[in-house]
mmCIF file of C-alpha atoms in Angstrom:
data_model
loop_
_atom_site.group_PDB
_atom_site.id
_atom_site.type_symbol
_atom_site.label_atom_id
_atom_site.label_comp_id
_atom_site.label_asym_id
_atom_site.label_seq_id
_atom_site.Cartn_x
_atom_site.Cartn_y
_atom_site.Cartn_z
ATOM 1 C CA MET A 587 0.000 0.000 0.000
ATOM 2 C CA ARG A 588 2.834 2.351 0.910
ATOM 3 C CA ARG A 589 4.427 1.674 -2.473
ATOM 4 C CA LYS A 590 1.219 2.692 -4.288
ATOM 5 C CA ILE A 591 1.030 5.967 -2.330
ATOM 6 C CA VAL A 592 4.655 6.839 -3.095
ATOM 7 C CA PHE A 593 4.135 5.943 -6.761
ATOM 8 C CA SER A 594 0.942 8.065 -6.966
ATOM 9 C CA LEU A 595 2.655 10.974 -5.248
ATOM 10 C CA LEU A 596 5.591 10.756 -7.664
ATOM 11 C CA ILE A 597 3.264 10.727 -10.692
ATOM 12 C CA THR A 598 1.353 13.728 -9.300
ATOM 13 C CA VAL A 599 4.561 15.717 -8.792
ATOM 14 C CA LEU A 600 5.822 14.901 -12.289
ATOM 15 C CA LEU A 601 2.517 15.831 -13.928
ATOM 16 C CA THR A 602 2.351 19.077 -11.977
ATOM 17 C CA ALA A 603 5.974 20.024 -12.707
ATOM 18 C CA ALA A 604 5.858 19.207 -16.437
ATOM 19 C CA PRO A 605 3.966 22.383 -17.487
ATOM 20 C CA LEU A 606 6.302 24.495 -15.335
ATOM 21 C CA ALA A 607 9.371 22.985 -16.965
ATOM 22 C CA GLU A 608 7.844 23.474 -20.397
ATOM 23 C CA ALA A 609 7.007 27.112 -19.672
ATOM 24 C CA GLN A 610 10.587 27.821 -18.697
ATOM 25 C CA GLN A 611 12.067 26.570 -21.972
ATOM 26 C CA PRO A 612 13.614 29.519 -23.812
ATOM 27 C CA ALA A 613 12.277 30.300 -27.270
ATOM 28 C CA LYS A 614 14.598 29.666 -30.195
ATOM 29 C CA MET A 615 16.829 32.616 -30.929
ATOM 30 C CA PHE A 616 16.940 33.067 -34.695
ATOM 31 C CA ARG A 617 20.239 34.280 -36.148
ATOM 32 C CA ILE A 618 20.223 36.551 -39.165
ATOM 33 C CA GLY A 619 23.527 37.041 -40.954
ATOM 34 C CA VAL A 620 23.945 40.242 -42.970
ATOM 35 C CA LEU A 621 26.760 40.378 -45.529
ATOM 36 C CA THR A 622 27.502 43.782 -47.032
ATOM 37 C CA GLY A 623 30.377 45.662 -48.613
ATOM 38 C CA SER A 624 29.300 49.070 -47.323
ATOM 39 C CA SER A 625 30.290 50.321 -43.901
ATOM 40 C CA LEU A 626 27.578 49.908 -41.302
ATOM 41 C CA SER A 627 27.846 53.574 -40.362
ATOM 42 C CA SER A 628 26.933 54.577 -43.921
ATOM 43 C CA GLN A 629 23.808 52.409 -43.786
ATOM 44 C CA LEU A 630 22.378 53.492 -40.449
ATOM 45 C CA ALA A 631 18.970 54.494 -41.852
ATOM 46 C CA ARG A 632 18.574 51.270 -43.850
ATOM 47 C CA ASN A 633 19.724 49.115 -40.944
ATOM 48 C CA GLU A 634 17.311 50.834 -38.573
ATOM 49 C CA ALA A 635 14.468 50.360 -41.081
ATOM 50 C CA PHE A 636 15.380 46.652 -41.194
ATOM 51 C CA ARG A 637 15.239 46.445 -37.396
ATOM 52 C CA GLN A 638 11.964 48.387 -37.314
ATOM 53 C CA GLY A 639 10.413 46.004 -39.842
ATOM 54 C CA LEU A 640 11.419 43.055 -37.684
ATOM 55 C CA ARG A 641 9.922 44.753 -34.608
ATOM 56 C CA GLU A 642 6.663 45.329 -36.498
ATOM 57 C CA LEU A 643 6.578 41.600 -37.195
ATOM 58 C CA GLY A 644 6.953 40.943 -33.466
ATOM 59 C CA TYR A 645 10.659 40.088 -33.344
ATOM 60 C CA VAL A 646 12.745 41.620 -30.574
ATOM 61 C CA GLU A 647 16.474 41.869 -31.161
ATOM 62 C CA GLY A 648 18.322 40.097 -28.366
ATOM 63 C CA LYS A 649 15.205 38.124 -27.388
ATOM 64 C CA ASP A 650 13.848 36.420 -30.522
ATOM 65 C CA ILE A 651 16.563 37.281 -33.026
ATOM 66 C CA LEU A 652 20.240 38.019 -33.143
ATOM 67 C CA ILE A 653 21.615 39.934 -36.107
ATOM 68 C CA GLU A 654 25.182 39.096 -37.105
ATOM 69 C CA TRP A 655 26.380 42.119 -39.117
ATOM 70 C CA ARG A 656 29.404 41.481 -41.328
ATOM 71 C CA SER A 657 30.692 44.443 -43.311
ATOM 72 C CA TYR A 658 33.894 43.973 -45.268
ATOM 73 C CA GLU A 659 33.851 47.700 -46.200
ATOM 74 C CA GLY A 660 34.919 47.188 -49.801
ATOM 75 C CA ASN A 661 37.784 44.829 -48.938
ATOM 76 C CA ARG A 662 36.912 41.844 -51.176
ATOM 77 C CA GLU A 663 39.510 39.656 -49.441
ATOM 78 C CA ARG A 664 37.426 39.814 -46.263
ATOM 79 C CA GLN A 665 34.160 39.137 -48.090
ATOM 80 C CA ARG A 666 34.709 35.365 -48.404
ATOM 81 C CA ALA A 667 36.005 35.115 -44.825
ATOM 82 C CA PHE A 668 32.871 36.840 -43.500
ATOM 83 C CA ALA A 669 30.589 34.593 -45.581
ATOM 84 C CA ASP A 670 32.426 31.526 -44.246
ATOM 85 C CA GLU A 671 32.096 32.891 -40.708
ATOM 86 C CA LEU A 672 28.318 33.317 -41.073
ATOM 87 C CA VAL A 673 28.054 29.698 -42.208
ATOM 88 C CA ARG A 674 30.173 28.526 -39.243
ATOM 89 C CA LEU A 675 27.910 30.501 -36.904
ATOM 90 C CA LYS A 676 24.995 28.485 -38.331
ATOM 91 C CA VAL A 677 22.829 31.523 -39.003
ATOM 92 C CA ASP A 678 19.248 30.735 -39.997
ATOM 93 C CA VAL A 679 19.311 33.076 -42.991
ATOM 94 C CA ILE A 680 21.874 35.231 -44.818
ATOM 95 C CA VAL A 681 20.878 38.646 -46.150
ATOM 96 C CA ALA A 682 23.202 39.482 -49.048
ATOM 97 C CA VAL A 683 23.107 43.161 -49.992
ATOM 98 C CA GLY A 684 24.795 43.309 -53.409
ATOM 99 C CA SER A 685 25.501 41.127 -56.434
ATOM 100 C CA GLY A 686 29.004 40.236 -55.228
ATOM 101 C CA ASP A 687 27.642 39.337 -51.799
ATOM 102 C CA ILE A 688 24.938 37.124 -53.310
ATOM 103 C CA GLN A 689 27.488 35.316 -55.470
ATOM 104 C CA THR A 690 29.826 34.785 -52.518
ATOM 105 C CA ALA A 691 26.985 33.562 -50.279
ATOM 106 C CA LYS A 692 25.796 31.232 -53.057
ATOM 107 C CA GLU A 693 29.296 29.767 -53.401
ATOM 108 C CA THR A 694 29.617 29.415 -49.621
ATOM 109 C CA THR A 695 26.380 27.555 -48.838
ATOM 110 C CA SER A 696 23.659 25.650 -50.614
ATOM 111 C CA THR A 697 21.622 24.930 -47.475
ATOM 112 C CA ILE A 698 21.225 28.227 -45.593
ATOM 113 C CA PRO A 699 18.493 30.410 -47.149
ATOM 114 C CA ILE A 700 19.873 33.543 -48.813
ATOM 115 C CA VAL A 701 17.740 36.671 -49.112
ATOM 116 C CA MET A 702 19.106 38.819 -51.915
ATOM 117 C CA MET A 703 18.854 42.540 -52.323
ATOM 118 C CA VAL A 704 20.032 43.201 -55.867
ATOM 119 C CA GLY A 705 19.586 46.004 -58.349
ATOM 120 C CA GLY A 706 19.972 43.904 -61.476
ATOM 121 C CA ASP A 707 18.422 40.862 -63.062
ATOM 122 C CA PRO A 708 18.927 37.856 -60.759
ATOM 123 C CA VAL A 709 18.040 35.428 -63.569
ATOM 124 C CA ALA A 710 20.638 36.862 -65.967
ATOM 125 C CA SER A 711 23.169 36.940 -63.108
ATOM 126 C CA GLY A 712 22.603 33.230 -62.532
ATOM 127 C CA PHE A 713 21.415 33.633 -58.937
ATOM 128 C CA ILE A 714 17.995 32.090 -59.570
ATOM 129 C CA ALA A 715 16.378 29.940 -62.268
ATOM 130 C CA SER A 716 13.375 32.236 -62.840
ATOM 131 C CA LEU A 717 11.400 34.936 -61.068
ATOM 132 C CA ALA A 718 8.372 32.646 -60.777
ATOM 133 C CA ARG A 719 10.380 29.682 -59.455
ATOM 134 C CA PRO A 720 13.745 30.792 -58.070
ATOM 135 C CA GLY A 721 14.786 27.284 -57.004
ATOM 136 C CA GLY A 722 17.787 26.607 -54.803
ATOM 137 C CA ASN A 723 18.256 28.512 -51.573
ATOM 138 C CA ILE A 724 18.060 32.089 -52.904
ATOM 139 C CA THR A 725 15.062 34.398 -52.824
ATOM 140 C CA GLY A 726 14.566 38.097 -52.225
ATOM 141 C CA LEU A 727 14.206 41.463 -53.861
ATOM 142 C CA ALA A 728 15.272 42.673 -57.271
ATOM 143 C CA THR A 729 14.699 46.003 -58.954
ATOM 144 C CA LEU A 730 14.450 45.253 -62.638
ATOM 145 C CA ARG A 731 14.724 48.852 -63.816
ATOM 146 C CA PRO A 732 15.774 48.323 -67.447
ATOM 147 C CA GLU A 733 13.559 45.288 -67.836
ATOM 148 C CA LEU A 734 10.485 47.219 -66.711
ATOM 149 C CA SER A 735 11.068 50.326 -68.816
ATOM 150 C CA GLY A 736 9.047 49.023 -71.760
ATOM 151 C CA LYS A 737 6.129 48.067 -69.536
ATOM 152 C CA ARG A 738 6.207 51.431 -67.784
ATOM 153 C CA LEU A 739 6.173 53.234 -71.128
ATOM 154 C CA GLU A 740 3.239 51.097 -72.238
ATOM 155 C CA LEU A 741 1.320 51.952 -69.057
ATOM 156 C CA LEU A 742 2.138 55.655 -69.482
ATOM 157 C CA LYS A 743 0.755 55.583 -73.050
ATOM 158 C CA GLU A 744 -2.455 53.965 -71.815
ATOM 159 C CA ILE A 745 -2.847 56.630 -69.118
ATOM 160 C CA VAL A 746 -2.347 59.468 -71.626
#
């Protein structure tokens, strides 16, 4: 009888403590790696807008996310080393700011998602297969200025 009481008490304690232990588990801290050739001081407004956008989505830097900024400040020799470092840090995503950064990130990893910010044609550059289906581990933003000129002119004619 005593054994049954001890066993029941043990089960009760474990079942009561389980939700407490679960509640105390820290949330996963996501790591965002940013690879850029510009100095961070020259990009203060853009970097703050990036942080603000994350806050608007509910992410708190230092609590939910950690941003690993890597700026090689135009020194291409450091670019590859910084890309390798972001991979070693096992960031969850790499934000590559320019065409050279995207290429370096692409050559460095095929598993970590890469978010590109490029001013040219990512298909012609060989970063993605197509705009509709990028494929691989690269996605992001592209401003196709020359490619859209004809369409913009067509829309302007229709408006006039």
